[in-house]
Short mmCIF file of C-alpha atoms in Angstrom, two decimals:
data_model
loop_
_atom_site.label_atom_id
_atom_site.label_comp_id
_atom_site.label_asym_id
_atom_site.label_seq_id
_atom_site.Cartn_x
_atom_site.Cartn_y
_atom_site.Cartn_z
CA ALA Y 30 -0.51 -0.32 0.36
CA GLN Y 31 0.89 3.13 -0.60
CA SER Y 32 0.42 6.51 1.82
CA VAL Y 33 2.38 9.99 2.28
CA THR Y 34 2.67 11.58 5.66
CA GLN Y 35 3.72 15.31 6.19
CA LEU Y 36 5.88 16.36 9.01
CA ASP Y 37 4.04 19.21 10.15
CA SER Y 38 0.73 20.00 10.36
CA HIS Y 39 1.73 24.00 10.88
CA VAL Y 40 4.54 26.28 8.98
CA SER Y 41 5.20 29.74 9.99
CA VAL Y 42 8.03 31.53 8.44
CA SER Y 43 8.62 35.74 7.81
CA GLU Y 44 8.44 36.82 4.60
CA GLY Y 45 11.25 36.61 2.77
CA THR Y 46 12.76 33.42 4.28
CA PRO Y 47 12.92 30.02 2.78
CA VAL Y 48 10.04 27.36 3.08
CA LEU Y 49 10.93 23.67 4.43
CA LEU Y 50 7.61 21.95 3.91
CA ARG Y 51 8.53 17.58 4.59
CA CYS Y 52 6.34 14.77 3.27
CA ASN Y 53 7.51 11.22 2.94
CA TYR Y 54 6.29 8.24 1.58
CA SER Y 55 5.79 5.16 1.66
CA SER Y 56 5.40 2.83 -1.78
CA SER Y 57 6.28 -1.29 -2.75
CA TYR Y 58 6.59 0.89 -7.06
CA SER Y 59 9.20 3.33 -7.85
CA PRO Y 60 5.72 6.22 -7.06
CA SER Y 61 4.65 9.32 -8.79
CA LEU Y 62 4.49 11.98 -5.94
CA PHE Y 63 2.30 14.93 -6.18
CA TRP Y 64 2.44 18.63 -4.39
CA TYR Y 65 -0.68 20.74 -4.40
CA VAL Y 66 -1.35 23.80 -2.92
CA GLN Y 67 -5.07 24.76 -1.32
CA HIS Y 68 -5.92 28.72 -0.78
CA PRO Y 69 -8.86 28.87 1.44
CA ASN Y 70 -12.11 27.68 0.30
CA LYS Y 71 -10.62 27.45 -3.40
CA GLY Y 72 -9.91 23.95 -4.79
CA LEU Y 73 -6.17 22.32 -5.46
CA GLN Y 74 -3.86 23.49 -8.15
CA LEU Y 75 -0.90 21.29 -8.83
CA LEU Y 76 2.97 23.01 -7.72
CA LEU Y 77 4.53 19.81 -9.22
CA LYS Y 78 5.27 16.18 -9.43
CA TYR Y 79 7.54 13.97 -9.99
CA THR Y 80 7.50 11.18 -12.44
CA SER Y 81 10.84 9.20 -11.83
CA ALA Y 82 12.70 11.65 -14.50
CA ALA Y 83 14.92 14.29 -12.82
CA THR Y 84 15.27 13.83 -8.95
CA LEU Y 85 15.47 17.96 -8.32
CA VAL Y 86 11.82 18.57 -10.30
CA LYS Y 87 10.74 22.60 -9.78
CA GLY Y 88 7.44 23.60 -10.47
CA ILE Y 89 5.48 26.71 -9.88
CA ASN Y 90 5.74 29.84 -8.19
CA GLY Y 91 9.86 29.25 -7.43
CA PHE Y 92 8.82 25.60 -5.08
CA GLU Y 93 10.62 23.05 -6.12
CA ALA Y 94 10.73 19.54 -4.25
CA GLU Y 95 13.46 17.11 -4.13
CA PHE Y 96 12.63 13.16 -4.32
CA LYS Y 97 15.51 11.23 -2.07
CA LYS Y 98 15.06 7.43 -2.04
CA SER Y 99 17.22 6.43 0.23
CA GLU Y 100 15.20 9.02 2.61
CA THR Y 101 11.64 8.31 1.12
CA SER Y 102 11.40 11.99 1.40
CA PHE Y 103 10.02 14.65 -0.84
CA HIS Y 104 10.69 17.78 0.61
CA LEU Y 105 9.40 20.68 -0.52
CA THR Y 106 11.17 24.42 -0.38
CA LYS Y 107 10.97 28.02 -1.85
CA PRO Y 108 13.98 30.33 -1.36
CA SER Y 109 11.77 33.28 -0.44
CA ALA Y 110 8.19 33.04 0.89
CA HIS Y 111 5.77 35.48 -0.17
CA MET Y 112 2.82 36.35 1.35
CA SER Y 113 0.47 34.74 -1.00
CA ASP Y 114 2.71 31.39 -0.04
CA ALA Y 115 0.13 31.57 2.77
CA ALA Y 116 -1.90 28.44 2.39
CA GLU Y 117 -2.24 24.71 3.10
CA TYR Y 118 -0.41 22.10 1.12
CA PHE Y 119 -0.26 18.69 0.82
CA CYS Y 120 1.83 15.85 -0.27
CA VAL Y 121 0.03 13.78 -2.73
CA VAL Y 122 0.73 9.85 -4.11
CA SER Y 123 -0.60 7.78 -6.97
CA VAL Y 124 -1.54 4.88 -6.47
CA VAL Y 125 -0.49 2.26 -8.72
CA PHE Y 126 -2.18 0.41 -11.67
CA GLN Y 127 -5.62 2.38 -10.15
CA GLY Y 128 -6.17 5.29 -12.87
CA GLY Y 129 -5.14 8.07 -10.98
CA LYS Y 130 -6.44 7.76 -7.96
CA LEU Y 131 -4.53 9.18 -5.20
CA ILE Y 132 -3.99 10.14 -1.35
CA PHE Y 133 -2.97 12.80 -0.42
CA GLY Y 134 -1.34 13.34 3.55
CA GLN Y 135 -2.89 15.49 6.39
CA GLY Y 136 -2.01 18.86 4.87
CA THR Y 137 0.17 21.12 6.37
CA GLU Y 138 -0.93 25.04 6.75
CA LEU Y 139 2.13 27.58 6.03
CA SER Y 140 1.75 30.83 7.17
CA VAL Y 141 3.39 33.57 6.11
CA LYS Y 142 4.87 36.39 8.26
CA PRO Y 143 5.35 40.19 7.72
CA GLY R 14 -3.61 21.95 -19.15
CA ALA R 15 -7.11 20.15 -18.92
CA VAL R 16 -10.10 22.08 -17.55
CA VAL R 17 -12.68 20.16 -15.04
CA SER R 18 -15.79 22.34 -13.93
CA GLN R 19 -17.25 21.24 -11.59
CA HIS R 20 -21.23 23.09 -10.48
CA PRO R 21 -22.51 23.90 -8.24
CA SER R 22 -19.41 25.20 -6.98
CA TRP R 23 -21.66 26.37 -3.53
CA VAL R 24 -25.26 24.95 -2.83
CA ILE R 25 -27.51 24.90 0.81
CA CYS R 26 -30.06 22.96 1.04
CA LYS R 27 -32.67 21.86 3.78
CA SER R 28 -32.41 18.81 5.99
CA GLY R 29 -33.61 15.24 3.93
CA THR R 30 -33.91 16.89 0.31
CA SER R 31 -31.66 15.32 -2.07
CA VAL R 32 -28.47 17.77 -3.70
CA LYS R 33 -26.44 16.86 -7.30
CA ILE R 34 -22.84 18.03 -8.35
CA GLU R 35 -21.65 17.73 -11.74
CA CYS R 36 -18.32 17.25 -12.11
CA ARG R 37 -16.99 17.76 -16.18
CA SER R 38 -13.80 17.32 -17.94
CA LEU R 39 -13.96 19.53 -20.01
CA ASP R 40 -11.51 19.31 -23.47
CA PHE R 41 -10.85 15.99 -22.94
CA GLN R 42 -12.71 11.88 -21.91
CA ALA R 43 -11.64 10.95 -18.72
CA THR R 44 -13.53 7.34 -18.30
CA THR R 45 -12.18 7.85 -14.69
CA MET R 46 -13.79 10.08 -12.58
CA PHE R 47 -12.86 10.94 -8.72
CA TRP R 48 -15.09 12.18 -5.73
CA TYR R 49 -13.07 13.30 -2.47
CA ARG R 50 -14.35 15.25 0.74
CA GLN R 51 -12.91 17.11 2.64
CA PHE R 52 -13.71 18.25 6.65
CA PRO R 53 -13.16 21.88 7.49
CA LYS R 54 -9.06 21.72 8.40
CA GLN R 55 -8.94 18.15 7.53
CA SER R 56 -7.16 16.72 4.14
CA LEU R 57 -8.88 15.33 0.75
CA MET R 58 -10.38 11.44 1.85
CA LEU R 59 -11.25 9.71 -1.21
CA MET R 60 -15.22 8.74 -1.42
CA ALA R 61 -15.62 6.34 -4.61
CA THR R 62 -13.86 6.09 -7.82
CA SER R 63 -16.36 6.28 -10.67
CA ASN R 64 -16.08 4.46 -14.05
CA GLU R 65 -17.84 4.81 -17.43
CA GLY R 66 -20.26 2.98 -18.08
CA SER R 67 -20.17 0.78 -15.07
CA LYS R 68 -21.12 0.75 -10.90
CA ALA R 69 -19.01 3.46 -8.91
CA THR R 70 -15.86 2.06 -6.89
CA TYR R 71 -16.47 2.80 -3.11
CA GLU R 72 -14.25 3.45 -0.21
CA GLN R 73 -14.85 1.56 2.57
CA GLY R 74 -16.97 3.57 5.25
CA VAL R 75 -18.79 5.55 2.64
CA GLU R 76 -22.13 4.42 2.24
CA LYS R 77 -23.38 3.80 -1.53
CA ASP R 78 -27.12 4.39 -1.27
CA LYS R 79 -26.51 8.27 0.59
CA PHE R 80 -23.85 9.16 -2.14
CA LEU R 81 -24.93 8.00 -5.52
CA ILE R 82 -22.23 8.55 -8.32
CA ASN R 83 -23.15 8.08 -11.92
CA HIS R 84 -21.11 8.37 -14.94
CA ALA R 85 -22.76 7.83 -17.92
CA SER R 86 -20.92 9.58 -20.66
CA LEU R 87 -16.62 10.03 -21.25
CA THR R 88 -17.43 13.86 -19.55
CA LEU R 89 -19.87 13.92 -17.06
CA SER R 90 -19.48 12.27 -13.60
CA THR R 91 -22.37 13.18 -10.56
CA LEU R 92 -22.55 12.70 -7.39
CA THR R 93 -26.10 12.91 -5.93
CA VAL R 94 -26.31 13.26 -1.91
CA THR R 95 -29.59 11.85 -1.09
CA SER R 96 -31.33 12.77 2.01
CA ALA R 97 -28.87 15.03 3.00
CA HIS R 98 -28.62 15.63 6.85
CA PRO R 99 -26.44 18.53 8.01
CA GLU R 100 -23.75 16.15 8.73
CA ASP R 101 -22.82 16.13 5.14
CA SER R 102 -22.32 19.35 5.58
CA SER R 103 -18.88 19.84 3.68
CA PHE R 104 -16.64 20.62 0.90
CA TYR R 105 -16.60 18.09 -2.11
CA ILE R 106 -13.99 18.31 -5.25
CA CYS R 107 -14.45 15.88 -7.98
CA SER R 108 -10.48 14.57 -10.00
CA ALA R 109 -10.85 13.07 -13.78
CA SER R 110 -8.28 10.99 -15.00
CA ARG R 111 -6.49 12.46 -18.69
CA TYR R 112 -4.32 9.51 -19.68
CA ARG R 113 -1.20 10.34 -22.24
CA THR R 114 1.32 7.34 -23.15
CA GLY R 115 3.26 5.97 -20.08
CA ASP R 116 1.30 8.66 -17.45
CA THR R 117 -1.68 9.25 -15.86
CA GLU R 118 -2.19 12.46 -14.52
CA ALA R 119 -5.38 14.06 -12.37
CA PHE R 120 -7.49 17.06 -12.80
CA PHE R 121 -9.17 18.86 -9.94
CA GLY R 122 -12.48 20.87 -10.27
CA GLN R 123 -13.29 23.52 -7.96
CA GLY R 124 -14.62 21.94 -5.95
CA THR R 125 -18.59 22.55 -4.60
CA ARG R 126 -19.53 23.65 -0.54
CA LEU R 127 -22.68 21.63 0.55
CA THR R 128 -24.54 23.52 3.44
CA VAL R 129 -27.41 20.97 4.59
CA VAL R 130 -29.90 23.42 7.04
#
């Protein structure tokens, strides 16, 4: 079975400082991993995805994530936080051979202080 | 990118009535769609897998008689919450899967906020 665990339920940073949102995964197969962002009362927006190509994945809005098989991690980073980054972030794994079925992590709420 | 439209974006209904939510893939065909439910401050929980032309597959603990799913065409899946009660109030989100050679990607609707009063 596949699963993801987001290690922090809430992260608070100051504007202009780096962002690190942590995610560990569990999968018997080579996983497809995603990071989604959700602003309050909104749908989901895909930030980036890993599908066994380059281990360092660049996404939108300056976010990137590195797939580390040895650590079973897929942490999300951004060099400099912006106020508009405040939102809920989900680490997600795709269930193998089930046509796009996704398993969501618990979510990390990112707060950005001025 | 592909577009998935979910309607309505919000709905308020009286307890005991039924509510239908539509999920449409606008520019691609989706043989598989998924329905998720999200409670406030919580993650998305998969409710069911909707397969075009066949019965939906429900996750454990989801009442199939309460949450009726129909996937009559390659671009439309509907979720009907029957005899809704206040505890059914939640945010419902659909996703549609687009298949390309060697890759399957899920695209999400905007979500529907259901409030049962």
